[in-house]
Coordinates of C-alpha atoms in Angstrom, one line a residue:
M1 CA 0.0 0.0 0.0
T2 CA 1.4 3.4 -1.0
K3 CA 2.1 5.8 1.8
F4 CA 1.0 9.3 1.3
S5 CA 2.8 12.3 2.7
L6 CA 1.2 14.6 5.3
L7 CA 0.6 17.2 2.6
G8 CA -1.0 14.5 0.4
K9 CA -3.3 13.3 3.2
I10 CA -4.4 16.9 4.0
T11 CA -5.2 17.5 0.3
L12 CA -7.1 14.2 -0.1
A13 CA -9.1 14.9 3.0
S14 CA -10.0 18.4 1.7
V15 CA -11.0 17.1 -1.7
I16 CA -13.2 14.4 -0.1
G17 CA -14.7 16.9 2.2
Q18 CA -15.5 19.2 -0.7
S19 CA -17.2 16.3 -2.5
I20 CA -19.4 15.5 0.5
I21 CA -20.4 19.1 1.2
V22 CA -21.3 19.8 -2.5
A23 CA -23.2 16.5 -2.7
V24 CA -25.3 17.4 0.3
L25 CA -26.1 20.9 -0.9
E26 CA -26.8 19.7 -4.5
S27 CA -29.1 16.9 -3.1
L28 CA -31.1 19.6 -1.3
V29 CA -31.4 21.5 -4.6
I30 CA -32.7 18.3 -6.3
F31 CA -35.1 17.7 -3.4
F32 CA -36.7 21.2 -3.8
H33 CA -36.7 20.8 -7.6
V34 CA -38.7 17.6 -7.4
K35 CA -41.1 19.2 -4.9
F36 CA -41.5 22.2 -7.3
V37 CA -42.3 20.0 -10.3
G38 CA -44.7 18.0 -8.2
N39 CA -47.1 21.0 -8.2
F40 CA -47.6 20.6 -12.0
I41 CA -49.0 17.9 -14.3
L42 CA -46.3 17.7 -17.0
D43 CA -46.6 16.6 -20.5
E44 CA -44.0 14.3 -22.2
F45 CA -41.9 17.3 -23.2
G46 CA -42.0 18.8 -19.7
E47 CA -41.1 15.4 -18.2
G48 CA -38.1 15.2 -20.5
I49 CA -37.0 18.7 -19.5
S50 CA -37.4 17.8 -15.8
Q51 CA -35.3 14.6 -16.3
V52 CA -32.6 16.7 -18.1
D53 CA -32.4 19.1 -15.2
L54 CA -32.1 16.2 -12.7
I55 CA -29.4 14.6 -14.8
Y56 CA -27.4 17.8 -14.9
H57 CA -27.5 17.9 -11.1
L58 CA -26.4 14.3 -10.9
I59 CA -23.5 14.9 -13.3
F60 CA -22.4 17.8 -11.1
I61 CA -22.3 15.5 -8.0
I62 CA -20.5 12.8 -10.0
A63 CA -17.9 15.4 -11.0
F64 CA -16.8 15.9 -7.4
V65 CA -16.7 12.1 -6.7
F66 CA -14.5 11.9 -9.8
Q67 CA -12.2 14.6 -8.4
A68 CA -11.7 12.6 -5.3
L69 CA -10.7 9.5 -7.4
I70 CA -8.3 11.6 -9.5
C71 CA -6.7 12.9 -6.3
I72 CA -6.2 9.4 -4.9
D73 CA -4.7 8.2 -8.2
A74 CA -2.4 11.3 -8.4
L75 CA -1.1 10.7 -4.9
R76 CA -0.6 7.0 -5.5
N77 CA 1.3 7.5 -8.7
K78 CA 3.0 10.7 -7.6
N79 CA 1.8 12.5 -10.7
P80 CA 2.1 16.3 -10.4
I81 CA 0.6 16.8 -13.9
Q82 CA -2.6 15.1 -12.6
F83 CA -2.8 17.6 -9.8
I84 CA -2.7 20.5 -12.2
A85 CA -5.4 18.8 -14.2
L86 CA -7.4 18.4 -11.0
L87 CA -7.1 22.1 -10.3
I88 CA -8.3 22.9 -13.9
F89 CA -11.2 20.4 -13.5
N90 CA -12.2 22.1 -10.2
L91 CA -12.3 25.5 -12.0
L92 CA -14.4 23.9 -14.8
T93 CA -16.9 22.7 -12.1
L94 CA -17.2 26.3 -11.0
L95 CA -18.0 27.4 -14.5
Y96 CA -20.5 24.5 -14.8
A97 CA -22.1 25.7 -11.5
V98 CA -22.6 29.1 -13.0
I99 CA -24.0 27.7 -16.3
Q100 CA -26.2 25.3 -14.4
L101 CA -27.8 28.1 -12.4
Y102 CA -28.9 29.7 -15.7
Q103 CA -30.0 26.3 -17.2
H104 CA -31.9 25.5 -14.0
K105 CA -34.0 28.7 -14.3
T106 CA -34.6 28.2 -18.0
L107 CA -35.5 24.5 -17.8
E108 CA -37.9 25.1 -14.9
D109 CA -39.7 27.9 -16.9
E110 CA -39.9 25.9 -20.1
G111 CA -40.8 22.6 -18.4
T112 CA -43.8 24.1 -16.6
E113 CA -44.8 26.6 -19.2
S114 CA -47.4 24.3 -20.8
A115 CA -48.0 22.2 -17.7
N116 CA -51.3 22.3 -15.7
F117 CA -51.0 23.8 -12.3
I118 CA -52.4 21.7 -9.4
E119 CA -54.1 24.1 -7.0
S120 CA -53.8 23.3 -3.3
S121 CA -54.5 25.0 0.0
R122 CA -50.7 25.8 0.3
F123 CA -50.3 27.5 -3.2
E124 CA -53.0 29.4 -5.0
N125 CA -51.2 29.9 -8.3
R126 CA -48.0 29.0 -10.1
T127 CA -46.3 32.3 -9.3
K128 CA -46.5 31.6 -5.6
V129 CA -45.0 28.1 -6.1
K130 CA -42.1 29.5 -8.1
I131 CA -41.4 32.3 -5.6
Y132 CA -41.5 29.8 -2.7
F133 CA -39.1 27.2 -4.1
E134 CA -36.8 29.7 -5.8
A135 CA -36.3 31.3 -2.3
R136 CA -35.0 27.9 -1.2
M137 CA -33.0 26.7 -4.2
R138 CA -31.2 29.9 -5.2
P139 CA -29.3 30.5 -1.9
L140 CA -28.1 26.9 -2.0
E141 CA -26.8 27.3 -5.6
Y142 CA -25.1 30.6 -4.7
T143 CA -23.5 28.9 -1.7
I144 CA -22.2 26.1 -3.9
M145 CA -20.6 28.6 -6.3
T146 CA -19.0 30.6 -3.4
F147 CA -17.7 27.4 -1.8
I148 CA -16.1 26.1 -5.0
S149 CA -14.5 29.5 -5.7
T150 CA -12.9 29.5 -2.2
F151 CA -11.8 25.9 -2.4
S152 CA -10.2 26.5 -5.9
V153 CA -7.9 29.1 -4.3
Y154 CA -7.0 26.6 -1.5
L155 CA -6.5 23.8 -4.0
A156 CA -4.2 26.0 -6.2
F157 CA -1.9 26.5 -3.1
M158 CA -1.9 22.8 -2.3
T159 CA -1.2 21.9 -5.9
Y160 CA 1.8 24.2 -5.9
K161 CA 3.2 22.5 -2.7
L162 CA 2.5 19.0 -4.0
Y163 CA 4.0 19.8 -7.4
S164 CA 7.3 20.9 -5.7
E165 CA 7.3 17.8 -3.5
M166 CA 6.5 15.3 -6.3
E167 CA 8.8 17.0 -8.8
W168 CA 11.8 16.3 -6.5
D169 CA 10.8 12.7 -6.0
N170 CA 10.5 12.3 -9.8
Y171 CA 13.8 14.0 -10.3
K172 CA 15.6 11.5 -8.1
K173 CA 13.7 8.6 -9.8
Y174 CA 14.4 9.6 -13.4
S175 CA 17.8 11.3 -12.8
G176 CA 18.7 14.6 -14.3
D177 CA 18.4 13.6 -17.9
I178 CA 16.3 16.3 -19.6
K179 CA 15.1 14.0 -22.5
I180 CA 13.9 11.4 -20.0
R181 CA 12.1 14.0 -17.9
K182 CA 10.4 15.5 -21.0
A183 CA 9.3 12.0 -22.1
F184 CA 7.9 11.5 -18.5
V185 CA 6.0 14.7 -18.6
T186 CA 4.5 13.9 -22.1
L187 CA 3.5 10.5 -20.9
S188 CA 1.9 11.9 -17.8
I189 CA -0.1 14.4 -19.8
L190 CA -1.4 11.7 -22.2
Q191 CA -2.4 9.5 -19.3
T192 CA -4.1 12.3 -17.5
L193 CA -6.1 13.3 -20.6
I194 CA -7.3 9.7 -21.0
K195 CA -8.4 9.6 -17.3
M196 CA -10.3 12.9 -17.7
D197 CA -12.0 11.6 -20.9
I198 CA -13.6 8.8 -18.7
F199 CA -15.7 11.4 -17.0
F200 CA -16.7 13.5 -20.0
I201 CA -17.7 10.5 -22.1
G202 CA -19.7 9.0 -19.2
A203 CA -21.4 12.4 -18.7
Y204 CA -22.2 12.7 -22.4
A205 CA -23.7 9.3 -22.5
I206 CA -25.8 9.8 -19.4
Q207 CA -27.3 13.1 -20.7
L208 CA -28.6 11.4 -23.8
I209 CA -31.0 9.2 -21.8
P210 CA -34.1 11.6 -22.0
S211 CA -33.3 12.6 -25.7
H212 CA -36.4 10.7 -27.0
K213 CA -38.8 12.6 -24.7
M214 CA -37.2 15.9 -25.9
G215 CA -38.0 15.1 -29.5
H216 CA -34.5 13.9 -30.6
S217 CA -33.8 10.7 -32.5
F218 CA -31.4 9.2 -30.0
S219 CA -32.5 5.9 -28.4
I220 CA -31.2 3.9 -25.4
I221 CA -29.5 1.5 -27.7
E222 CA -27.6 4.3 -29.4
T223 CA -26.6 5.7 -26.0
I224 CA -25.2 2.3 -24.9
L225 CA -23.3 2.0 -28.2
I226 CA -21.8 5.4 -27.8
F227 CA -20.7 4.6 -24.2
V228 CA -19.3 1.1 -25.1
L229 CA -17.4 2.2 -28.2
S230 CA -16.0 5.3 -26.4
A231 CA -14.9 3.1 -23.5
T232 CA -13.3 0.7 -25.8
L233 CA -11.3 3.4 -27.5
L234 CA -10.2 4.8 -24.1
L235 CA -9.1 1.4 -23.0
M236 CA -7.1 0.9 -26.2
S237 CA -5.6 4.4 -25.8
W238 CA -4.5 3.6 -22.2
V239 CA -2.9 0.4 -23.2
A240 CA -1.1 2.1 -26.1
V241 CA 0.2 4.9 -23.9
S242 CA 1.2 2.8 -20.9
R243 CA 3.0 0.2 -23.0
E244 CA 4.3 2.7 -25.5
K245 CA 2.6 1.1 -28.5
K246 CA 2.8 4.0 -30.8
Y247 CA 1.2 2.2 -33.8
I248 CA -1.9 1.4 -31.9
L249 CA -2.1 5.0 -30.7
L250 CA -1.7 6.2 -34.2
R251 CA -4.5 4.0 -35.4
I252 CA -6.8 5.3 -32.7
Y253 CA -5.9 8.8 -33.6
V254 CA -6.7 8.2 -37.3
L255 CA -10.0 6.5 -36.3
E256 CA -11.0 9.5 -34.2
V257 CA -10.1 12.0 -37.0
Y258 CA -12.1 9.9 -39.5
N259 CA -15.1 9.7 -37.1
N260 CA -15.1 13.5 -36.5
N261 CA -14.8 14.2 -40.2
D262 CA -17.6 11.7 -40.9
T263 CA -19.8 13.4 -38.3
D264 CA -19.1 16.9 -39.8
I265 CA -20.1 15.6 -43.3
E266 CA -23.2 14.0 -41.9
N267 CA -24.1 17.3 -40.1
S268 CA -23.6 19.4 -43.2
L269 CA -25.7 17.0 -45.3
S270 CA -28.5 17.2 -42.8
N271 CA -28.5 21.0 -42.5
T272 CA -31.2 21.3 -45.2
I273 CA -33.5 18.8 -43.4
R274 CA -32.9 20.5 -40.0
N275 CA -33.7 23.9 -41.5
S276 CA -36.9 22.4 -42.9
I277 CA -37.9 20.9 -39.6
K278 CA -37.1 24.3 -37.9
R279 CA -39.5 26.1 -40.3
H280 CA -42.3 23.8 -39.4
S281 CA -41.6 23.5 -35.7
K282 CA -43.8 26.4 -34.7
K283 CA -46.8 25.0 -36.6
L284 CA -46.3 21.5 -35.1
S285 CA -45.9 23.1 -31.6
L286 CA -49.2 25.0 -32.1
K287 CA -50.9 21.8 -33.2
R288 CA -49.7 19.8 -30.2
K289 CA -50.7 22.6 -27.9
Q290 CA -54.1 22.9 -29.5
Q291 CA -54.7 19.1 -29.0
R292 CA -53.6 19.3 -25.4
M293 CA -55.8 22.3 -24.7
K294 CA -58.8 20.5 -26.3
S295 CA -58.2 17.4 -24.2
N296 CA -57.9 19.5 -21.0
Y297 CA -61.0 21.5 -22.1
R298 CA -63.1 18.3 -22.4
E299 CA -61.8 17.1 -19.0
Y300 CA -62.6 20.4 -17.3
K301 CA -66.0 20.6 -19.0
S302 CA -67.0 17.2 -17.7
K303 CA -65.9 18.0 -14.1
H304 CA -67.6 21.4 -14.4
Q305 CA -70.9 19.9 -15.5
Q306 CA -70.8 17.3 -12.7
L307 CA -70.4 20.1 -10.1
L308 CA -73.1 22.2 -11.6
Q309 CA -75.6 19.4 -11.3
R310 CA -75.4 19.7 -7.5
K311 CA -74.5 23.4 -7.4
W312 CA -76.5 24.1 -4.2
Q313 CA -74.9 21.1 -2.3
L314 CA -71.3 22.0 -2.7
N315 CA -68.9 22.5 0.2
E316 CA -66.3 25.3 0.3
K317 CA -63.6 23.1 -1.3
E318 CA -65.9 22.1 -4.2
K319 CA -67.0 25.7 -4.7
K320 CA -63.4 26.7 -5.0
E321 CA -62.8 23.9 -7.5
L322 CA -65.9 25.1 -9.5
R323 CA -64.5 28.6 -9.7
W324 CA -61.2 27.3 -10.8
L325 CA -62.8 25.1 -13.5
T326 CA -64.8 28.1 -14.7
N327 CA -61.7 30.2 -15.1
R328 CA -59.9 27.4 -16.9
L329 CA -62.7 26.8 -19.3
R330 CA -62.9 30.5 -20.1
D331 CA -59.2 30.7 -20.6
H332 CA -59.1 27.5 -22.8
S333 CA -62.1 28.6 -24.9
R334 CA -60.5 31.9 -25.6
Y335 CA -57.2 30.4 -26.6
L336 CA -58.8 27.8 -28.8
A337 CA -60.9 30.5 -30.5
R338 CA -57.8 32.5 -31.2
I339 CA -56.0 29.5 -32.7
D340 CA -59.0 28.7 -34.9
L341 CA -59.2 32.3 -36.0
W342 CA -55.5 32.3 -36.8
K343 CA -55.4 29.0 -38.6
N344 CA -58.6 29.5 -40.6
N345 CA -57.8 33.1 -41.8
Y346 CA -54.0 33.6 -41.7
E347 CA -52.5 30.2 -42.5
N348 CA -55.0 29.4 -45.2
P349 CA -53.3 29.4 -48.6
N350 CA -55.9 31.7 -50.0
F351 CA -54.9 34.3 -47.5
E352 CA -51.1 34.3 -48.1
F353 CA -51.5 37.8 -49.6
L354 CA -52.5 39.2 -46.2
K355 CA -48.9 39.0 -45.2
E356 CA -48.3 41.9 -47.6
F357 CA -50.3 44.3 -45.5
P358 CA -48.3 45.8 -42.6
L359 CA -51.5 47.0 -40.8
W360 CA -52.8 43.4 -40.6
L361 CA -49.5 42.2 -39.1
K362 CA -49.5 45.2 -36.7
G363 CA -53.0 44.5 -35.6
L364 CA -52.3 40.8 -35.0
E365 CA -49.2 41.7 -32.9
L366 CA -51.3 44.1 -30.8
A367 CA -54.0 41.4 -30.4
K368 CA -51.4 38.8 -29.4
F369 CA -49.8 41.2 -26.9
T370 CA -53.2 42.0 -25.4
S371 CA -54.3 38.4 -25.2
V372 CA -51.1 37.4 -23.4
F373 CA -51.7 39.9 -20.6
E374 CA -55.4 39.2 -20.4
G375 CA -54.6 35.5 -20.1
M376 CA -52.1 36.3 -17.3
K377 CA -54.8 38.3 -15.6
I378 CA -57.4 35.4 -15.9
R379 CA -54.9 32.9 -14.5
N380 CA -53.9 35.2 -11.7
V381 CA -50.3 35.0 -12.8
I382 CA -49.7 38.7 -12.2
E383 CA -51.7 41.1 -10.1
F384 CA -52.5 44.2 -12.3
D385 CA -53.2 47.6 -10.8
E386 CA -55.8 50.0 -12.3
E387 CA -53.3 51.9 -14.4
Q388 CA -52.0 48.6 -16.0
L389 CA -55.5 47.4 -16.7
E390 CA -56.3 50.7 -18.4
K391 CA -53.2 50.3 -20.6
I392 CA -54.2 46.7 -21.5
G393 CA -57.7 48.1 -22.5
I394 CA -56.0 50.8 -24.7
Y395 CA -54.0 48.1 -26.5
R396 CA -57.1 46.0 -27.0
N397 CA -59.0 48.9 -28.5
A398 CA -56.0 49.8 -30.7
A399 CA -55.7 46.2 -31.9
R400 CA -59.4 46.2 -32.9
K401 CA -59.2 49.5 -34.6
V402 CA -56.0 48.6 -36.5
L403 CA -57.5 45.3 -37.6
I404 CA -60.7 46.8 -38.8
E405 CA -58.8 49.4 -40.7
A406 CA -56.6 46.7 -42.2
F407 CA -59.7 44.7 -43.2
E408 CA -61.1 47.8 -45.0
K409 CA -57.9 48.3 -47.0
I410 CA -57.8 44.6 -47.9
K411 CA -61.4 44.7 -49.0
Q412 CA -60.7 47.6 -51.3
A413 CA -57.7 45.9 -52.8
L414 CA -59.5 42.6 -53.4
N415 CA -62.6 44.2 -54.8
D416 CA -60.3 45.6 -57.5
P417 CA -60.9 43.4 -60.6
E418 CA -57.2 43.7 -61.6
H419 CA -55.9 42.4 -58.2
P420 CA -54.3 39.0 -58.7
S421 CA -55.7 37.6 -55.4
R422 CA -59.3 38.7 -55.9
I423 CA -61.8 36.4 -54.1
E424 CA -65.5 36.7 -54.8
N425 CA -66.7 36.1 -51.2
I426 CA -64.1 38.3 -49.5
D427 CA -66.8 40.5 -47.9
E428 CA -68.5 37.6 -46.2
I429 CA -65.2 36.1 -45.0
L430 CA -63.8 39.3 -43.6
D431 CA -67.1 40.2 -41.9
T432 CA -67.0 36.8 -40.2
V433 CA -63.5 37.3 -39.0
I434 CA -64.3 40.7 -37.6
E435 CA -67.4 39.3 -35.9
N436 CA -65.5 36.4 -34.4
Y437 CA -62.7 38.7 -33.1
E438 CA -65.2 41.1 -31.5
N439 CA -67.1 38.3 -29.9
N440 CA -63.8 37.0 -28.4
E441 CA -63.1 40.5 -27.0
E442 CA -66.6 40.8 -25.5
N443 CA -66.3 37.3 -23.9

């Protein structure tokens, strides 16, 4: 058994202590994240995002366990290069913590954006849920970043001391021959890089697990193949470096270069397909959301009718549920009406020419802006004061005025016999659109 120096024992104890502290704090963040998500009914995409968020936290914890293993290996082999790599890796975890904070916020917002909120006696709306759990998660995440920053300074000092100690041991072992020492340093760097690759390849394979739920084409089998093939290449690289098999190492290098070039060619060939998918993504998203809203609407309608049948026999909890269902039905019906209005009159091929009219687009943007804030008001997402409500009313009236003015100009253009997009029943169609829009505003 290798004996560690006093300096090595202190460093190892510190690294293990850091791993334990970060793991505990990160586990608390995961606990609050699961509690937060538990207040929503997630769709498949939302579940995928939630899994991605949990996997990122898990990778973060594994990174510190990996640091402790690297530290033990560096002390056992008296490898000063590996301690420098450990310091760099620790700084990378700090960068990862900063990025993770931003990702955590984004993934929570996107994952619960289209989810149905579960009302309870503890939380009345999704805003209060978010405020409550953010007040508990954010201080923990800031504490983790501060702790890693402080520990990085300490680890840099310990690395300097250990490097001086190990450099002298290696000097005595490999004599003062400069060529031998350079070869030793090169060998140590290659071995350290291979060891670091173990973590990055493992982390990459793990984060591919929820890819299918996120709409990507990766499957579990592909994930396993990536992990197995990468592990095989790493093992071959380690054998080649440790036993100085330069031809094996050269073949691995050629294979990696070929694989990267092949991936680049594949990516470039699929750019056209990806761009095509991107162009239609909004339409597909709208369709999926419409289907989900219709499904929720039918479910809410059924519960609403059941409660209405015994309206005078309801207790306080059931009355509260009835009010909630009434608001949800009104919200869903307005949204579905806006989608139908948009799909039937804007995405219709016969109405492509409408995109030429700036007034039409301006009116639609104003209507969209107004509907967003009215939806937030209905769902109690934001408490509006009188001045803000007055501004929303001004936007609503402006949208109606601009749209009607745009309709008149469109009618004039289309009633022109020389206009290429003339439609015989344009008056009837546009009058129906205006009537539907005004009915939606009145409701």
